mmCIF file with all atom_site columns, C-alpha atoms in Angstrom:
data_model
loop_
_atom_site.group_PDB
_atom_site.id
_atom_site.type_symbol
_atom_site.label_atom_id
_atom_site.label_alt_id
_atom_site.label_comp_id
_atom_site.label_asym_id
_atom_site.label_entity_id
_atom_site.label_seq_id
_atom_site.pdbx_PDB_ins_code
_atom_site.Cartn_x
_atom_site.Cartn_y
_atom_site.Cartn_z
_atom_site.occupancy
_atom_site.B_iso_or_equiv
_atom_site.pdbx_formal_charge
_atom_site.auth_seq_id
_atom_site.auth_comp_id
_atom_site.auth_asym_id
_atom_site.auth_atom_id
_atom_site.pdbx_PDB_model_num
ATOM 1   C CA . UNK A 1 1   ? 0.000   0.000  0.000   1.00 38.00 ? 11  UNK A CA 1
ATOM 2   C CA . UNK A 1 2   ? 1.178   3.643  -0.553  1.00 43.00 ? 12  UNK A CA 1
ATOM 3   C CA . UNK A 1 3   ? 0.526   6.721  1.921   1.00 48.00 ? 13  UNK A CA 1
ATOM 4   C CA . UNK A 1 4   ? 1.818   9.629  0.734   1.00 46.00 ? 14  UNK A CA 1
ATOM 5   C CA . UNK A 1 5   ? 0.397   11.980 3.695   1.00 47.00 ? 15  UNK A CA 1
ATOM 6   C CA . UNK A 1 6   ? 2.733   10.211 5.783   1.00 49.00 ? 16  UNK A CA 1
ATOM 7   C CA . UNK A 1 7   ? 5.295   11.101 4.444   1.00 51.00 ? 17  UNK A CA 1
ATOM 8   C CA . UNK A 1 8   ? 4.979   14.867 3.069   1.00 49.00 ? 18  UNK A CA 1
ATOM 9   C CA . UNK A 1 9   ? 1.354   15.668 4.939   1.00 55.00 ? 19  UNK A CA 1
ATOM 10  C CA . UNK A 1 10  ? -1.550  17.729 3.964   1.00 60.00 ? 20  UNK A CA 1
ATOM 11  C CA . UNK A 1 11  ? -1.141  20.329 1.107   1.00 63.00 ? 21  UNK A CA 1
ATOM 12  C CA . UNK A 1 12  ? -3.260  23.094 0.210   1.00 63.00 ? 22  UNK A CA 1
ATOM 13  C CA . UNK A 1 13  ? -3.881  24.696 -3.245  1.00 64.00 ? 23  UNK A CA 1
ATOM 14  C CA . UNK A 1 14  ? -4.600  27.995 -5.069  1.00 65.00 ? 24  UNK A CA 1
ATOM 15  C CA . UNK A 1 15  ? -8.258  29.918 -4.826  1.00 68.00 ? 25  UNK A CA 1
ATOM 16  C CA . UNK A 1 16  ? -9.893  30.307 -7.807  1.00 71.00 ? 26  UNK A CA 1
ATOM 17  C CA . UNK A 1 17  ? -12.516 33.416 -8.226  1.00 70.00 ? 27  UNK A CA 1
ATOM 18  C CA . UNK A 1 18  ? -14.845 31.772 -10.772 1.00 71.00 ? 28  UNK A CA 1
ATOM 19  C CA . UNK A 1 19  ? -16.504 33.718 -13.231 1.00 72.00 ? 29  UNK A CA 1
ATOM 20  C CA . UNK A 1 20  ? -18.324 31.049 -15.579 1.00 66.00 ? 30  UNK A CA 1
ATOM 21  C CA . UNK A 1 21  ? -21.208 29.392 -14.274 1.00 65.00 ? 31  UNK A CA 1
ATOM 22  C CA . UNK A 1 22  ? -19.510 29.118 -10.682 1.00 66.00 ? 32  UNK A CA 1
ATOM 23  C CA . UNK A 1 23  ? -17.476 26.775 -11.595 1.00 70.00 ? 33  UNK A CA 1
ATOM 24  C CA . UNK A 1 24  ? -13.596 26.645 -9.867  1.00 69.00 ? 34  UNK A CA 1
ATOM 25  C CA . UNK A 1 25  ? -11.145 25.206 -11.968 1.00 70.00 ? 35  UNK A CA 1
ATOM 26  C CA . UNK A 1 26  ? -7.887  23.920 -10.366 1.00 70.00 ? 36  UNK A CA 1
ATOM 27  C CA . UNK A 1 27  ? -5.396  23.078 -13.021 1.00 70.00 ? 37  UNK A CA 1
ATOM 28  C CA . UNK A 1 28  ? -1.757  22.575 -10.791 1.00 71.00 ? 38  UNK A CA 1
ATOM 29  C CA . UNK A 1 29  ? 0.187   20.120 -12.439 1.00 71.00 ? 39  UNK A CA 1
ATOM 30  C CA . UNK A 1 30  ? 0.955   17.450 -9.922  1.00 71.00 ? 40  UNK A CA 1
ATOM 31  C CA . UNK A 1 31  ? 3.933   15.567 -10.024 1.00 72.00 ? 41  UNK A CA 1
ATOM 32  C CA . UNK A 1 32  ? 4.062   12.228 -8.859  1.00 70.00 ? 42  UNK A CA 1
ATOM 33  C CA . UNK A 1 33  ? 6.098   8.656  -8.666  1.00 71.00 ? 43  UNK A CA 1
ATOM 34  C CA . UNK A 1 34  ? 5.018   5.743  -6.998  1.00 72.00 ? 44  UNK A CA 1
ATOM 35  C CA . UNK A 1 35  ? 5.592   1.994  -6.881  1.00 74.00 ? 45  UNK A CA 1
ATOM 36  C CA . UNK A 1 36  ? 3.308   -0.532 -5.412  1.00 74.00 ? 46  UNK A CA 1
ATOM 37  C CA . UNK A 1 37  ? 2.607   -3.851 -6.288  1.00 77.00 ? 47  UNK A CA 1
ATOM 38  C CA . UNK A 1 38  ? -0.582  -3.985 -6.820  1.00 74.00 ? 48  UNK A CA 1
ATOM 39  C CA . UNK A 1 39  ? -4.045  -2.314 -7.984  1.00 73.00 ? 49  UNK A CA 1
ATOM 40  C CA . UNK A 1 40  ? -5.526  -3.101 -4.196  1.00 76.00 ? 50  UNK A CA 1
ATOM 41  C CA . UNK A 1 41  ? -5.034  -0.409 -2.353  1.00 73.00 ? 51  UNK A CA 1
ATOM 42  C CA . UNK A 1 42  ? -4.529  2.104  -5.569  1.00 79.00 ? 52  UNK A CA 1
ATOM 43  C CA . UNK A 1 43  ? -3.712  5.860  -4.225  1.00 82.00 ? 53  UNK A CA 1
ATOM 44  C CA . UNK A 1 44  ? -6.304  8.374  -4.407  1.00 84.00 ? 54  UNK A CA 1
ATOM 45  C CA . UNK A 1 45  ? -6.071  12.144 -4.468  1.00 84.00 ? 55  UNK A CA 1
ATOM 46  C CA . UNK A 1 46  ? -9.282  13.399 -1.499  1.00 84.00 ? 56  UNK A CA 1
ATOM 47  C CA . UNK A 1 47  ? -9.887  16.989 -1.355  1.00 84.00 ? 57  UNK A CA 1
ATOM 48  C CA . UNK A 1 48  ? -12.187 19.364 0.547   1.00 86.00 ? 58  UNK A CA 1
ATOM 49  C CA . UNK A 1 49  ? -13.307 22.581 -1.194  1.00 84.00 ? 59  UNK A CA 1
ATOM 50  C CA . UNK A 1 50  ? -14.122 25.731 0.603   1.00 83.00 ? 60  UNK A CA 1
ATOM 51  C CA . UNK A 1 51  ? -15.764 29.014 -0.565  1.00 81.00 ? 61  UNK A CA 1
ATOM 52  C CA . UNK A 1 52  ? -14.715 32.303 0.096   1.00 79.00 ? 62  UNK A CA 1
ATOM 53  C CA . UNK A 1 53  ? -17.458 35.298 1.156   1.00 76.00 ? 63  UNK A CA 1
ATOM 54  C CA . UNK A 1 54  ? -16.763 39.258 0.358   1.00 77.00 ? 64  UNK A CA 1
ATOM 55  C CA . UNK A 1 55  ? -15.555 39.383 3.938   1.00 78.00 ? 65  UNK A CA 1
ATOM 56  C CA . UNK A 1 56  ? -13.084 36.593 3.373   1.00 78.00 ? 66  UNK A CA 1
ATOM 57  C CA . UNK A 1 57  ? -14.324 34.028 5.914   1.00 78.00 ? 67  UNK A CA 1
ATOM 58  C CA . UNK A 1 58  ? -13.769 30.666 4.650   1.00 81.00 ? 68  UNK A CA 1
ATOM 59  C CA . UNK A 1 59  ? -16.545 27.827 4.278   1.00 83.00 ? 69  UNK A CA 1
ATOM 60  C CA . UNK A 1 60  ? -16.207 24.345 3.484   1.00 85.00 ? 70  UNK A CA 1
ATOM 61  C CA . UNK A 1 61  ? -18.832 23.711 0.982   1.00 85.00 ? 71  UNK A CA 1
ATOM 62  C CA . UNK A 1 62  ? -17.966 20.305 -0.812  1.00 87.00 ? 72  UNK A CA 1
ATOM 63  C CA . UNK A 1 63  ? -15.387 16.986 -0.438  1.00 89.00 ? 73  UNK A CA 1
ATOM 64  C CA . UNK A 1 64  ? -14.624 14.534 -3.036  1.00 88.00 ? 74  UNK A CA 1
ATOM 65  C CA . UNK A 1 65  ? -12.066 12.059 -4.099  1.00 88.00 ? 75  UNK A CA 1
ATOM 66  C CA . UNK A 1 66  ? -10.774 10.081 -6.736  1.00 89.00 ? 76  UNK A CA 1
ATOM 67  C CA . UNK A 1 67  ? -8.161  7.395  -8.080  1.00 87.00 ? 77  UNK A CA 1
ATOM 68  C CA . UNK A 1 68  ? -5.176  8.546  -9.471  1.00 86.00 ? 78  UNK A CA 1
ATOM 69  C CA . UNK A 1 69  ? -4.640  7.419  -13.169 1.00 86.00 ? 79  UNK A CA 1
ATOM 70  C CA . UNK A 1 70  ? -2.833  3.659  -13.555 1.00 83.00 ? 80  UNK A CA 1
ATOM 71  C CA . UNK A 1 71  ? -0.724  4.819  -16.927 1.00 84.00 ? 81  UNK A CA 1
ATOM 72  C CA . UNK A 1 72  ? 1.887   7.905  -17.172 1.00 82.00 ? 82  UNK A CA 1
ATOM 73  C CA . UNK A 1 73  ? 1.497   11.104 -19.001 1.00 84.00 ? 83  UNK A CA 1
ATOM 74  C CA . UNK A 1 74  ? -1.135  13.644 -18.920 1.00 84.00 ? 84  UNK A CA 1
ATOM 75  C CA . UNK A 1 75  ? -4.491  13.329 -17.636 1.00 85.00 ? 85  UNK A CA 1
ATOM 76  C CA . UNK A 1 76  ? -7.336  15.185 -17.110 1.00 85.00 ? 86  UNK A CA 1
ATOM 77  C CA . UNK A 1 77  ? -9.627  13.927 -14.568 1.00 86.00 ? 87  UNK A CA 1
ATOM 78  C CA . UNK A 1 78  ? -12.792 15.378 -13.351 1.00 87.00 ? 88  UNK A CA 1
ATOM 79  C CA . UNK A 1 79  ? -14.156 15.246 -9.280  1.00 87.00 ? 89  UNK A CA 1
ATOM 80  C CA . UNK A 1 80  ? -17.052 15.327 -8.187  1.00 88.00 ? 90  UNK A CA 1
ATOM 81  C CA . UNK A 1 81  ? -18.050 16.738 -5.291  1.00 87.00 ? 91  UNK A CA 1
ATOM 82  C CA . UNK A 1 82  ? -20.562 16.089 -2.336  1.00 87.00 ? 92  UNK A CA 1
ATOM 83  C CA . UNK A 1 83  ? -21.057 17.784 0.648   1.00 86.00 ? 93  UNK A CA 1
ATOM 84  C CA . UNK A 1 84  ? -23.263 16.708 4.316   1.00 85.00 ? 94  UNK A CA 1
ATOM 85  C CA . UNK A 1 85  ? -27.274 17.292 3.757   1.00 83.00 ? 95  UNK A CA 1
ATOM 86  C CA . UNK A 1 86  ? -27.538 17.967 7.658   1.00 81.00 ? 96  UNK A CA 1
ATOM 87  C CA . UNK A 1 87  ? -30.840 18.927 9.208   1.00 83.00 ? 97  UNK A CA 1
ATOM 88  C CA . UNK A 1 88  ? -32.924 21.531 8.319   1.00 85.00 ? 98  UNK A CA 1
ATOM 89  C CA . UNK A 1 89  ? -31.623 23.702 10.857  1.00 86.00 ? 99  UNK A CA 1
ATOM 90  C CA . UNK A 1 90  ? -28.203 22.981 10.248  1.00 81.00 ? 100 UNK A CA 1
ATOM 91  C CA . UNK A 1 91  ? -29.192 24.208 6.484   1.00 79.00 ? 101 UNK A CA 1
ATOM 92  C CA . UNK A 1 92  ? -30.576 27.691 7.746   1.00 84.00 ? 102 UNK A CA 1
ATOM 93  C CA . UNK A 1 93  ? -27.312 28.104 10.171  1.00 80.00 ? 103 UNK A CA 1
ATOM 94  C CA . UNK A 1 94  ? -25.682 27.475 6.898   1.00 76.00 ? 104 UNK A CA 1
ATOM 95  C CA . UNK A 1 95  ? -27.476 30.216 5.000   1.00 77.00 ? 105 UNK A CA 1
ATOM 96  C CA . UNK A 1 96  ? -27.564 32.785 7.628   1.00 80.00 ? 106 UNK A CA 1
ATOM 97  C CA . UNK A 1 97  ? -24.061 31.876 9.560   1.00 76.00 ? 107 UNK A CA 1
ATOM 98  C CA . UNK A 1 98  ? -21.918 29.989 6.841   1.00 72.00 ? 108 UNK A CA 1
ATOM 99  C CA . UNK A 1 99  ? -21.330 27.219 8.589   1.00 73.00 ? 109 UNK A CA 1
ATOM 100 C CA . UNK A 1 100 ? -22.645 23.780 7.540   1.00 78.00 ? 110 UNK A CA 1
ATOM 101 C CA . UNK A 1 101 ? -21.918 19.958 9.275   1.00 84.00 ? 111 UNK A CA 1
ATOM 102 C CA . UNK A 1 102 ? -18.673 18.806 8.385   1.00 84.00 ? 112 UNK A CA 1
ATOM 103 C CA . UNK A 1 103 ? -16.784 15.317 8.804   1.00 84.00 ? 113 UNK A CA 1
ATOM 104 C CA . UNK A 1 104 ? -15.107 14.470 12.201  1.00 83.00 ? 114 UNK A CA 1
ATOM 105 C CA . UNK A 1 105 ? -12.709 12.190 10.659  1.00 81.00 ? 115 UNK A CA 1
ATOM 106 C CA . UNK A 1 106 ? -11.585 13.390 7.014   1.00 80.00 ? 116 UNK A CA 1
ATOM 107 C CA . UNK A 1 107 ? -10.468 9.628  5.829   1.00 79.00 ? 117 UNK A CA 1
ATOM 108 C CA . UNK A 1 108 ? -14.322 8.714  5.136   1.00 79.00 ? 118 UNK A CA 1
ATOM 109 C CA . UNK A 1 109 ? -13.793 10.947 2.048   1.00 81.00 ? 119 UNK A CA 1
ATOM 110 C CA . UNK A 1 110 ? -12.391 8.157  0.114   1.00 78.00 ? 120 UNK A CA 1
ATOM 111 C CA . UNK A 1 111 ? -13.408 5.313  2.460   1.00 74.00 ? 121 UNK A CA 1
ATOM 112 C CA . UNK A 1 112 ? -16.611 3.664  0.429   1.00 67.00 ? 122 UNK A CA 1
ATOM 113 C CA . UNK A 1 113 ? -18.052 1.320  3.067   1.00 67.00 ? 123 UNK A CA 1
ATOM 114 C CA . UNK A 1 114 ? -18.459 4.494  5.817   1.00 67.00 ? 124 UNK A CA 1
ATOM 115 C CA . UNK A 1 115 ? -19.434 6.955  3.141   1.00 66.00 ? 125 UNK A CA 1
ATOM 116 C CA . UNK A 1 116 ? -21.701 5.449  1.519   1.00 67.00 ? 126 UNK A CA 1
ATOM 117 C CA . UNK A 1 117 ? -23.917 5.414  5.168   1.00 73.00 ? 127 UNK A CA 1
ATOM 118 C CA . UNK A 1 118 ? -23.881 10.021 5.212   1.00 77.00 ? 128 UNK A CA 1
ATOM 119 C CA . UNK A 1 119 ? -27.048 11.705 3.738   1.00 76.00 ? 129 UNK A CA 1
ATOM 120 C CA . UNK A 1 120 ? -25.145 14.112 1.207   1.00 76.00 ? 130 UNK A CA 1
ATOM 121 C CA . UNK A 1 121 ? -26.148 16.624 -1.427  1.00 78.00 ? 131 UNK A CA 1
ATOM 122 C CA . UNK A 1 122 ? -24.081 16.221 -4.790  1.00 75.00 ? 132 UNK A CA 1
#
């Protein structure tokens, strides 16, 4: 098996300030070499996705995850994105606060068995 966060950690990335249909594009090249021998346990690239307000406060609005590409070269790969339904309440503290539920434990992002149990909005 491969874990890359142990040995360089989280990262972060660039914010994007869509302007077509709201959509953020993040186009960092990522460089990466691995060896493993086999597909079971493949790596996968998880990230979280927060919004920016005029006053700058930060929001996580969305996770998602997927598995990094089995051949070399260049590849563009598309993520989609989910985020915790919550309760109705936790939806108006949401609107009015900016706030919304978020996961305790980040590794049920790519973890299919325990994710697969949240209520989430795609």
């Amino acid at each position: 098996s491969s874990d890359i966060n142990a040995e360089y950690g989280d990262g972060q990335t660039q914010v994007d300030h869509p302007i077509d249909e709201g959509r953020a594009h993040w186009a960092h090249p990522i460089d990466l070499h691995y060896a493993i021998k086999g597909i079971q346990g493949w790596p996968k690239l998880s990230l979280q996705v927060y919004s920016e307000d005029i006053y700058g406060r930060t929001q996580l609005v969305g996770y998602g995850f997927v598995h990094l590409p089995t051949s070399p070269g260049f590849h563009q790969i598309e993520c989609p994105t989910w985020q915790l339904a919550g309760t109705a309440m936790d939806q108006v503290q949401s609107y009015f606060v900016g706030s919304g539920p978020q996961l305790v434990n980040d590794d049920v992002i790519a973890s299919g068995s325990d994710r697969y149990r949240l209520q989430t909005i795609a």
